[in-house]
Structure formats: C-alpha cells, structure tokens
mmCIF file of C-alpha atoms in Angstrom:
data_model
loop_
_atom_site.group_PDB
_atom_site.id
_atom_site.type_symbol
_atom_site.label_atom_id
_atom_site.label_comp_id
_atom_site.label_asym_id
_atom_site.label_seq_id
_atom_site.Cartn_x
_atom_site.Cartn_y
_atom_site.Cartn_z
ATOM 1 C CA UNK A 1 95.853 14.371 120.046
ATOM 2 C CA UNK A 2 94.425 17.389 121.690
ATOM 3 C CA UNK A 3 93.597 15.435 124.739
ATOM 4 C CA UNK A 4 97.259 14.342 125.000
ATOM 5 C CA UNK A 5 98.483 17.963 124.741
ATOM 6 C CA UNK A 6 95.841 19.079 127.284
ATOM 7 C CA UNK A 7 97.080 16.270 129.595
ATOM 8 C CA UNK A 8 100.723 17.074 129.001
ATOM 9 C CA UNK A 9 100.095 20.836 129.746
ATOM 10 C CA UNK A 10 98.227 20.233 132.998
ATOM 11 C CA UNK A 11 100.945 17.823 134.107
ATOM 12 C CA UNK A 12 103.456 20.489 133.456
ATOM 13 C CA UNK A 13 101.814 22.969 135.281
ATOM 14 C CA UNK A 14 101.237 20.598 138.331
ATOM 15 C CA UNK A 15 105.025 19.947 138.158
ATOM 16 C CA UNK A 16 105.824 23.529 138.088
ATOM 17 C CA UNK A 17 103.335 24.248 140.834
ATOM 18 C CA UNK A 18 105.026 21.640 143.043
ATOM 19 C CA UNK A 19 108.386 23.008 142.470
ATOM 20 C CA UNK A 20 107.101 26.468 143.402
ATOM 21 C CA UNK A 21 105.356 25.270 146.532
ATOM 22 C CA UNK A 22 108.494 23.471 147.667
ATOM 23 C CA UNK A 23 110.582 26.616 147.004
ATOM 24 C CA UNK A 24 108.177 28.890 148.749
ATOM 25 C CA UNK A 25 108.123 26.520 151.767
ATOM 26 C CA UNK A 26 111.953 26.909 152.110
ATOM 27 C CA UNK A 27 111.861 30.696 151.447
ATOM 28 C CA UNK A 28 108.923 31.933 153.513
ATOM 29 C CA UNK A 29 110.511 31.512 156.908
ATOM 30 C CA UNK A 30 113.410 33.634 155.816
ATOM 31 C CA UNK A 31 111.088 36.254 154.360
ATOM 32 C CA UNK A 32 109.091 36.312 157.711
ATOM 33 C CA UNK A 33 112.331 36.730 159.788
ATOM 34 C CA UNK A 34 113.470 39.471 157.371
ATOM 35 C CA UNK A 35 109.968 41.040 157.477
ATOM 36 C CA UNK A 36 109.690 41.281 161.364
ATOM 37 C CA UNK A 37 113.443 41.507 162.353
ATOM 38 C CA UNK A 38 114.825 43.695 159.540
ATOM 39 C CA UNK A 39 112.256 45.533 157.423
ATOM 40 C CA UNK A 40 109.552 46.187 160.124
ATOM 41 C CA UNK A 41 111.899 48.222 162.473
ATOM 42 C CA UNK A 42 113.269 50.045 159.503
ATOM 43 C CA UNK A 43 109.638 50.914 158.494
ATOM 44 C CA UNK A 44 108.688 52.012 161.857
ATOM 45 C CA UNK A 45 111.720 53.942 162.512
ATOM 46 C CA UNK A 46 111.266 55.969 159.276
ATOM 47 C CA UNK A 47 107.516 56.520 160.092
ATOM 48 C CA UNK A 48 108.253 57.643 163.576
ATOM 49 C CA UNK A 49 110.954 60.051 162.515
ATOM 50 C CA UNK A 50 108.116 62.218 161.146
ATOM 51 C CA UNK A 51 106.443 62.286 164.534
ATOM 52 C CA UNK A 52 106.978 63.903 167.842
ATOM 53 C CA UNK A 53 107.611 61.222 170.343
ATOM 54 C CA UNK A 54 107.147 60.602 174.096
ATOM 55 C CA UNK A 55 109.531 57.824 174.743
ATOM 56 C CA UNK A 56 108.787 55.436 171.830
ATOM 57 C CA UNK A 57 105.075 56.501 171.447
ATOM 58 C CA UNK A 58 104.256 58.891 168.631
ATOM 59 C CA UNK A 59 102.328 61.852 169.867
ATOM 60 C CA UNK A 60 101.984 64.231 166.947
ATOM 61 C CA UNK A 61 102.934 64.326 163.268
ATOM 62 C CA UNK A 62 105.541 67.026 162.808
ATOM 63 C CA UNK A 63 106.531 66.278 159.167
ATOM 64 C CA UNK A 64 110.276 67.295 158.633
ATOM 65 C CA UNK A 65 110.524 69.160 161.900
ATOM 66 C CA UNK A 66 112.760 66.497 163.415
ATOM 67 C CA UNK A 67 115.172 66.542 160.571
ATOM 68 C CA UNK A 68 115.119 70.380 160.575
ATOM 69 C CA UNK A 69 116.144 70.259 164.335
ATOM 70 C CA UNK A 70 118.971 67.803 163.690
ATOM 71 C CA UNK A 71 120.368 69.527 160.596
ATOM 72 C CA UNK A 72 120.383 72.883 162.259
ATOM 73 C CA UNK A 73 121.868 71.654 165.258
ATOM 74 C CA UNK A 74 125.361 73.554 165.772
ATOM 75 C CA UNK A 75 127.123 70.214 166.287
ATOM 76 C CA UNK A 76 125.588 68.384 163.276
ATOM 77 C CA UNK A 77 128.075 69.602 160.645
ATOM 78 C CA UNK A 78 131.189 68.918 162.925
ATOM 79 C CA UNK A 79 129.833 65.365 163.699
ATOM 80 C CA UNK A 80 129.334 64.771 159.876
ATOM 81 C CA UNK A 81 132.758 66.029 159.402
ATOM 82 C CA UNK A 82 134.170 63.763 161.992
ATOM 83 C CA UNK A 83 132.314 60.724 160.353
ATOM 84 C CA UNK A 84 133.948 61.483 157.200
ATOM 85 C CA UNK A 85 137.222 61.888 158.661
ATOM 86 C CA UNK A 86 136.859 58.215 160.256
ATOM 87 C CA UNK A 87 136.039 57.092 156.686
ATOM 88 C CA UNK A 88 139.106 58.823 155.226
ATOM 89 C CA UNK A 89 141.522 57.754 157.723
ATOM 90 C CA UNK A 90 140.366 54.104 157.557
ATOM 91 C CA UNK A 91 140.852 54.103 153.780
ATOM 92 C CA UNK A 92 144.487 55.524 154.480
ATOM 93 C CA UNK A 93 145.351 53.292 157.309
ATOM 94 C CA UNK A 94 143.051 50.208 157.266
ATOM 95 C CA UNK A 95 142.888 49.401 153.632
ATOM 96 C CA UNK A 96 146.352 49.447 152.313
ATOM 97 C CA UNK A 97 148.346 47.785 155.134
ATOM 98 C CA UNK A 98 146.418 44.445 154.903
ATOM 99 C CA UNK A 99 146.828 44.259 151.298
ATOM 100 C CA UNK A 100 150.518 45.001 151.350
ATOM 101 C CA UNK A 101 151.038 42.291 153.988
ATOM 102 C CA UNK A 102 149.020 39.816 151.942
ATOM 103 C CA UNK A 103 151.164 40.491 148.936
ATOM 104 C CA UNK A 104 154.337 39.818 151.166
ATOM 105 C CA UNK A 105 152.844 36.601 152.800
ATOM 106 C CA UNK A 106 151.970 35.358 149.300
ATOM 107 C CA UNK A 107 155.599 35.599 148.174
ATOM 108 C CA UNK A 108 156.730 33.812 151.170
ATOM 109 C CA UNK A 109 157.850 30.078 151.012
ATOM 110 C CA UNK A 110 158.512 29.643 154.776
ATOM 111 C CA UNK A 111 156.667 30.813 157.662
ATOM 112 C CA UNK A 112 153.380 31.698 155.863
ATOM 113 C CA UNK A 113 151.063 29.616 158.232
ATOM 114 C CA UNK A 114 152.637 30.982 161.302
ATOM 115 C CA UNK A 115 152.271 34.735 159.937
ATOM 116 C CA UNK A 116 148.677 34.107 158.979
ATOM 117 C CA UNK A 117 147.925 32.696 162.526
ATOM 118 C CA UNK A 118 149.564 35.447 164.394
ATOM 119 C CA UNK A 119 147.959 38.207 162.123
ATOM 120 C CA UNK A 120 144.524 36.667 162.835
ATOM 121 C CA UNK A 121 144.693 36.550 166.571
ATOM 122 C CA UNK A 122 143.373 40.018 167.268
ATOM 123 C CA UNK A 123 140.209 39.059 165.509
ATOM 124 C CA UNK A 124 139.282 36.561 168.101
ATOM 125 C CA UNK A 125 139.448 39.113 170.898
ATOM 126 C CA UNK A 126 136.085 40.408 171.770
ATOM 127 C CA UNK A 127 135.553 43.987 170.271
ATOM 128 C CA UNK A 128 134.927 45.609 173.583
ATOM 129 C CA UNK A 129 138.114 44.314 175.142
ATOM 130 C CA UNK A 130 140.105 45.613 172.159
ATOM 131 C CA UNK A 131 138.960 49.089 172.802
ATOM 132 C CA UNK A 132 139.489 49.063 176.436
ATOM 133 C CA UNK A 133 143.001 47.458 175.856
ATOM 134 C CA UNK A 134 143.889 50.354 173.483
ATOM 135 C CA UNK A 135 142.354 52.919 175.772
ATOM 136 C CA UNK A 136 144.846 51.759 178.449
ATOM 137 C CA UNK A 137 147.680 51.891 175.849
ATOM 138 C CA UNK A 138 146.721 55.564 174.987
ATOM 139 C CA UNK A 139 146.074 56.475 178.717
ATOM 140 C CA UNK A 140 147.274 59.824 179.913
ATOM 141 C CA UNK A 141 150.068 60.206 182.460
ATOM 142 C CA UNK A 142 152.657 57.526 183.371
ATOM 143 C CA UNK A 143 150.075 54.602 183.328
ATOM 144 C CA UNK A 144 149.621 54.380 179.638
ATOM 145 C CA UNK A 145 152.043 52.030 177.584
ATOM 146 C CA UNK A 146 152.924 54.613 174.953
ATOM 147 C CA UNK A 147 153.712 57.289 177.681
ATOM 148 C CA UNK A 148 155.718 54.602 179.679
ATOM 149 C CA UNK A 149 157.787 54.099 176.491
ATOM 150 C CA UNK A 150 158.194 57.924 175.958
ATOM 151 C CA UNK A 151 159.117 58.153 179.770
ATOM 152 C CA UNK A 152 162.035 55.556 179.258
ATOM 153 C CA UNK A 153 163.084 57.377 176.149
ATOM 154 C CA UNK A 154 163.438 60.633 178.157
ATOM 155 C CA UNK A 155 160.385 62.378 176.490
ATOM 156 C CA UNK A 156 157.480 64.075 178.125
ATOM 157 C CA UNK A 157 154.093 62.120 178.348
ATOM 158 C CA UNK A 158 151.496 62.976 175.601
ATOM 159 C CA UNK A 159 147.700 63.363 176.082
ATOM 160 C CA UNK A 160 146.927 61.030 173.253
ATOM 161 C CA UNK A 161 143.025 60.807 173.318
ATOM 162 C CA UNK A 162 142.792 64.368 174.592
ATOM 163 C CA UNK A 163 144.381 65.742 171.508
ATOM 164 C CA UNK A 164 141.606 66.677 169.127
ATOM 165 C CA UNK A 165 143.980 66.607 166.083
ATOM 166 C CA UNK A 166 144.838 63.023 166.334
ATOM 167 C CA UNK A 167 142.079 61.284 168.398
ATOM 168 C CA UNK A 168 140.186 60.099 165.179
ATOM 169 C CA UNK A 169 143.321 58.648 163.708
ATOM 170 C CA UNK A 170 144.098 56.903 167.089
ATOM 171 C CA UNK A 171 140.605 55.268 167.001
ATOM 172 C CA UNK A 172 141.096 54.235 163.370
ATOM 173 C CA UNK A 173 144.293 52.600 164.314
ATOM 174 C CA UNK A 174 142.594 50.738 167.007
ATOM 175 C CA UNK A 175 139.957 49.411 164.648
ATOM 176 C CA UNK A 176 142.503 48.584 161.857
ATOM 177 C CA UNK A 177 144.582 46.445 164.318
ATOM 178 C CA UNK A 178 141.481 44.532 165.327
ATOM 179 C CA UNK A 179 140.305 43.864 161.818
ATOM 180 C CA UNK A 180 143.632 43.506 160.206
ATOM 181 C CA UNK A 181 143.903 39.737 160.182
ATOM 182 C CA UNK A 182 140.488 39.020 158.733
ATOM 183 C CA UNK A 183 141.018 41.527 155.879
ATOM 184 C CA UNK A 184 144.478 40.178 155.188
ATOM 185 C CA UNK A 185 143.161 36.661 155.005
ATOM 186 C CA UNK A 186 140.514 37.578 152.401
ATOM 187 C CA UNK A 187 143.147 39.417 150.245
ATOM 188 C CA UNK A 188 145.554 36.427 150.579
ATOM 189 C CA UNK A 189 142.752 34.017 149.483
ATOM 190 C CA UNK A 190 142.031 36.152 146.395
ATOM 191 C CA UNK A 191 145.846 36.280 145.712
ATOM 192 C CA UNK A 192 146.093 32.513 145.994
ATOM 193 C CA UNK A 193 143.348 32.352 143.339
ATOM 194 C CA UNK A 194 145.623 33.743 140.764
ATOM 195 C CA UNK A 195 147.082 31.206 138.295
ATOM 196 C CA UNK A 196 150.805 30.491 139.295
ATOM 197 C CA UNK A 197 151.565 29.930 135.584
ATOM 198 C CA UNK A 198 150.920 33.707 134.961
ATOM 199 C CA UNK A 199 153.810 34.397 137.506
ATOM 200 C CA UNK A 200 155.975 31.861 135.786
ATOM 201 C CA UNK A 201 155.117 33.431 132.499
ATOM 202 C CA UNK A 202 156.004 36.965 133.774
ATOM 203 C CA UNK A 203 159.313 35.604 135.237
ATOM 204 C CA UNK A 204 160.268 33.999 131.785
ATOM 205 C CA UNK A 205 159.463 37.473 130.106
ATOM 206 C CA UNK A 206 161.907 39.049 132.528
ATOM 207 C CA UNK A 207 159.561 40.703 134.837
ATOM 208 C CA UNK A 208 160.834 41.287 138.469
ATOM 209 C CA UNK A 209 158.894 41.547 141.673
ATOM 210 C CA UNK A 210 157.486 44.910 140.844
ATOM 211 C CA UNK A 211 156.645 43.806 137.252
ATOM 212 C CA UNK A 212 154.754 40.947 138.357
ATOM 213 C CA UNK A 213 152.637 42.919 140.859
ATOM 214 C CA UNK A 214 151.966 45.418 138.173
ATOM 215 C CA UNK A 215 150.942 43.228 135.267
ATOM 216 C CA UNK A 216 149.663 39.990 136.953
ATOM 217 C CA UNK A 217 148.575 40.957 140.525
ATOM 218 C CA UNK A 218 146.973 44.440 140.097
ATOM 219 C CA UNK A 219 144.594 43.533 137.227
ATOM 220 C CA UNK A 220 143.185 40.319 139.188
ATOM 221 C CA UNK A 221 143.071 42.275 142.549
ATOM 222 C CA UNK A 222 141.512 45.598 141.238
ATOM 223 C CA UNK A 223 137.905 44.365 141.824
ATOM 224 C CA UNK A 224 138.293 42.860 145.289
ATOM 225 C CA UNK A 225 140.190 46.073 146.566
ATOM 226 C CA UNK A 226 137.248 48.310 145.314
ATOM 227 C CA UNK A 227 134.695 45.925 147.013
ATOM 228 C CA UNK A 228 136.558 45.845 150.185
ATOM 229 C CA UNK A 229 136.806 49.755 150.089
ATOM 230 C CA UNK A 230 133.148 50.264 149.681
ATOM 231 C CA UNK A 231 132.395 47.659 152.479
ATOM 232 C CA UNK A 232 134.923 49.508 154.704
ATOM 233 C CA UNK A 233 133.391 52.873 154.029
ATOM 234 C CA UNK A 234 129.811 51.552 154.803
ATOM 235 C CA UNK A 235 130.969 49.816 158.069
ATOM 236 C CA UNK A 236 133.164 52.888 159.334
ATOM 237 C CA UNK A 237 130.375 55.363 158.466
ATOM 238 C CA UNK A 238 128.371 53.642 161.172
ATOM 239 C CA UNK A 239 131.041 53.732 163.769
ATOM 240 C CA UNK A 240 129.428 54.021 167.291
ATOM 241 C CA UNK A 241 130.898 51.708 170.087
ATOM 242 C CA UNK A 242 134.636 52.789 169.567
ATOM 243 C CA UNK A 243 134.414 56.534 170.273
ATOM 244 C CA UNK A 244 131.703 55.746 172.856
ATOM 245 C CA UNK A 245 134.172 53.458 174.737
ATOM 246 C CA UNK A 246 137.340 55.259 174.132
ATOM 247 C CA UNK A 247 136.682 58.856 174.317
ATOM 248 C CA UNK A 248 132.885 59.273 174.933
ATOM 249 C CA UNK A 249 132.853 61.565 171.871
ATOM 250 C CA UNK A 250 135.556 63.918 173.182
ATOM 251 C CA UNK A 251 137.492 65.963 173.477
ATOM 252 C CA UNK A 252 134.867 68.661 173.002
ATOM 253 C CA UNK A 253 133.099 66.668 170.494
ATOM 254 C CA UNK A 254 136.251 65.977 168.372
ATOM 255 C CA UNK A 255 135.539 62.227 168.059
ATOM 256 C CA UNK A 256 131.788 62.391 167.858
ATOM 257 C CA UNK A 257 130.268 60.302 165.111
ATOM 258 C CA UNK A 258 126.776 60.326 163.570
ATOM 259 C CA UNK A 259 126.231 56.713 165.176
ATOM 260 C CA UNK A 260 127.168 57.985 168.627
ATOM 261 C CA UNK A 261 125.267 61.130 168.256
ATOM 262 C CA UNK A 262 122.132 58.951 167.369
ATOM 263 C CA UNK A 263 122.729 56.954 170.535
ATOM 264 C CA UNK A 264 123.173 60.083 172.626
ATOM 265 C CA UNK A 265 119.874 61.653 171.314
ATOM 266 C CA UNK A 266 117.907 58.472 172.331
ATOM 267 C CA UNK A 267 119.503 57.186 175.626
ATOM 268 C CA UNK A 268 121.304 60.255 176.834
ATOM 269 C CA UNK A 269 118.977 63.199 176.119
ATOM 270 C CA UNK A 270 115.765 61.349 175.722
ATOM 271 C CA UNK A 271 115.123 62.697 172.220
ATOM 272 C CA UNK A 272 114.036 59.593 170.390
ATOM 273 C CA UNK A 273 112.428 61.472 167.550
ATOM 274 C CA UNK A 274 115.787 63.209 166.866
ATOM 275 C CA UNK A 275 117.682 60.084 167.068
ATOM 276 C CA UNK A 276 115.319 58.449 164.564
ATOM 277 C CA UNK A 277 115.898 61.546 162.218
ATOM 278 C CA UNK A 278 119.802 60.864 162.403
ATOM 279 C CA UNK A 279 119.154 57.349 161.668
ATOM 280 C CA UNK A 280 117.169 58.067 158.516
ATOM 281 C CA UNK A 281 119.783 60.441 157.397
ATOM 282 C CA UNK A 282 122.452 57.733 157.806
ATOM 283 C CA UNK A 283 120.172 55.248 156.161
ATOM 284 C CA UNK A 284 119.765 57.238 153.168
ATOM 285 C CA UNK A 285 123.482 57.795 152.862
ATOM 286 C CA UNK A 286 124.279 54.076 153.313
ATOM 287 C CA UNK A 287 121.606 53.080 150.852
ATOM 288 C CA UNK A 288 123.501 55.121 148.264
ATOM 289 C CA UNK A 289 126.831 53.488 149.258
ATOM 290 C CA UNK A 290 125.193 50.089 149.047
ATOM 291 C CA UNK A 291 123.900 50.751 145.470
ATOM 292 C CA UNK A 292 127.541 51.556 144.613
ATOM 293 C CA UNK A 293 128.762 48.490 146.254
ATOM 294 C CA UNK A 294 126.393 46.221 144.445
ATOM 295 C CA UNK A 295 127.043 47.758 141.031
ATOM 296 C CA UNK A 296 130.801 47.203 141.546
ATOM 297 C CA UNK A 297 130.178 43.734 142.722
ATOM 298 C CA UNK A 298 128.289 42.926 139.634
ATOM 299 C CA UNK A 299 130.602 44.661 137.471
ATOM 300 C CA UNK A 300 133.640 42.802 138.631
ATOM 301 C CA UNK A 301 131.789 39.314 139.165
ATOM 302 C CA UNK A 302 130.842 39.343 135.544
#
C-alpha cells in the first residue's frame, strides 16, 4: 500500500515536472526577449542617469546631480506644464468625440459600414505623413489650406502654429484626427456587446433616446471609457514626434514636451545624462499612471 502511494506520488511529480518544463520552454524565449530588449535598456538608462556621461559612456558617478540640473532648468516647469496641457486637451478633444460618434453609428440602421470605413481611413496613413499634411494645412501665409479658406471668406490669414495660445490645441486636433477611427471602432465594438434586449426593455418602459443612453449605455460603457482615458493619458504624456515635426517645440518653447526635451538633450545638445534623467522622471510618472490603469482594468474586468 505504501509502495503504491509512493509510486503514485512520484508519477504525479514527474507529470507536474513535465508540464512545467514544456511551459518553461514556451515562456523562456519571451522572457529573454523582454530581458534584453525592454528590461535591460530600462535598467541601464536608470543606472546611467546617476552618472556623468561622455557620449554614452559613464565617466563619473554624480548621484542626483543630473536630476537637479534638469529640475532647476528654467524651461523644465514650462515643459512639464505643456505636457500636462497636451494631456488635458487630448481628454477634451480626443476622448468624447469618438465616443459620441460611436453612439450615433450604433443607432444607425443604414450606412454603418460605410461610415466605419471612412472613419478608419486616417488610421492607415503613416503617422509622419499625417503630421506633415496637417503642418501644410496650418501653414502661414496664403499657402496653408485654412488661410486659403479665410482668404476666400475675406478674412486676414492667421499664423496658426506660431500662436503660442493655440499651438498645443492644434497639435492635439491633428493627433485626434489620426487616431479617431481606431478609438471609435473600439467604442463601437463595446457598444455592440450590449444585449439588444436591454434596449427593447427600455423602449417598452417608455425610455427615449437619452433614457436608453443614461440607463443602458452609460452603466455598460463606464469601464471602457475610464480605461481608454488612462491609456490616452499615458500615450499623450510621451508625445514627441508631433511637436518635433510640426513646430520643433516652438514658438518660444510653447509646444515643447518632456519627450521632445529628452530628445533634444540627447541628440541636439549632446547631454545624454540629462536626457536619461528626464526619461527616468517620465518613467516614474508613467509607472504611477500604469498602476492606476491596471487597477481600473481589474476592477471593471471583474
């Protein structure tokens, strides 16, 4: 009897060990890729941010000196403010419009497929081409599309991207136009997951269009809207190529972002150590936002 139990236990251990081995064989390549492509550069970047660098070679350990230089830079607070303004305007412009259009399309019975196709077309255009196209639309003088329209309406041309009060909003409009289709499709997919019987029950109870939105749609969509908002905040907080392509951070630093400042430190001014310090600051902020994202995702997935 004891021998049978011992044999059964050994067999179970071998079986579990076999499953573990096959699982590890599948997982190890992914772990190695993350280790060398993601985690190793992050570790090296954080480590080198505490050093004085010559190019990309550490010369001397300086502790928090790089962070002090970055944080006391006269342009840092303005750049941080600009980055937060990018996030703010993206939530005002880029978050509600795709949701509203998704609700409208979900109510359509005719032309839904055509509208979805037309809305998604900007997403297939290469990002850099989008920024250059919109830069031409905002172009100063008579060459820009917007100024041509103003000219035909008898109005004076406007220096769109040279206006520090609206330049961030104009860049966000460009980003929102580019990503509108994919965001709307995600909202629409979630909307179509709502049981149609709930809408029918709401209609029978006398609920109109706004009543169905309030009592059926909002409770179901609240989670996905919050998750999309957090994802958008994380994405826009890293904005770099848009202001770099359209304005170069101007006018007078009015569209400079933390991501573009980090790029300039490294490749324009040759101050790699400061660039890494800015990167670590952004990393810490984004880690906090990511923790919030996963907590919300877990809450609404459950």
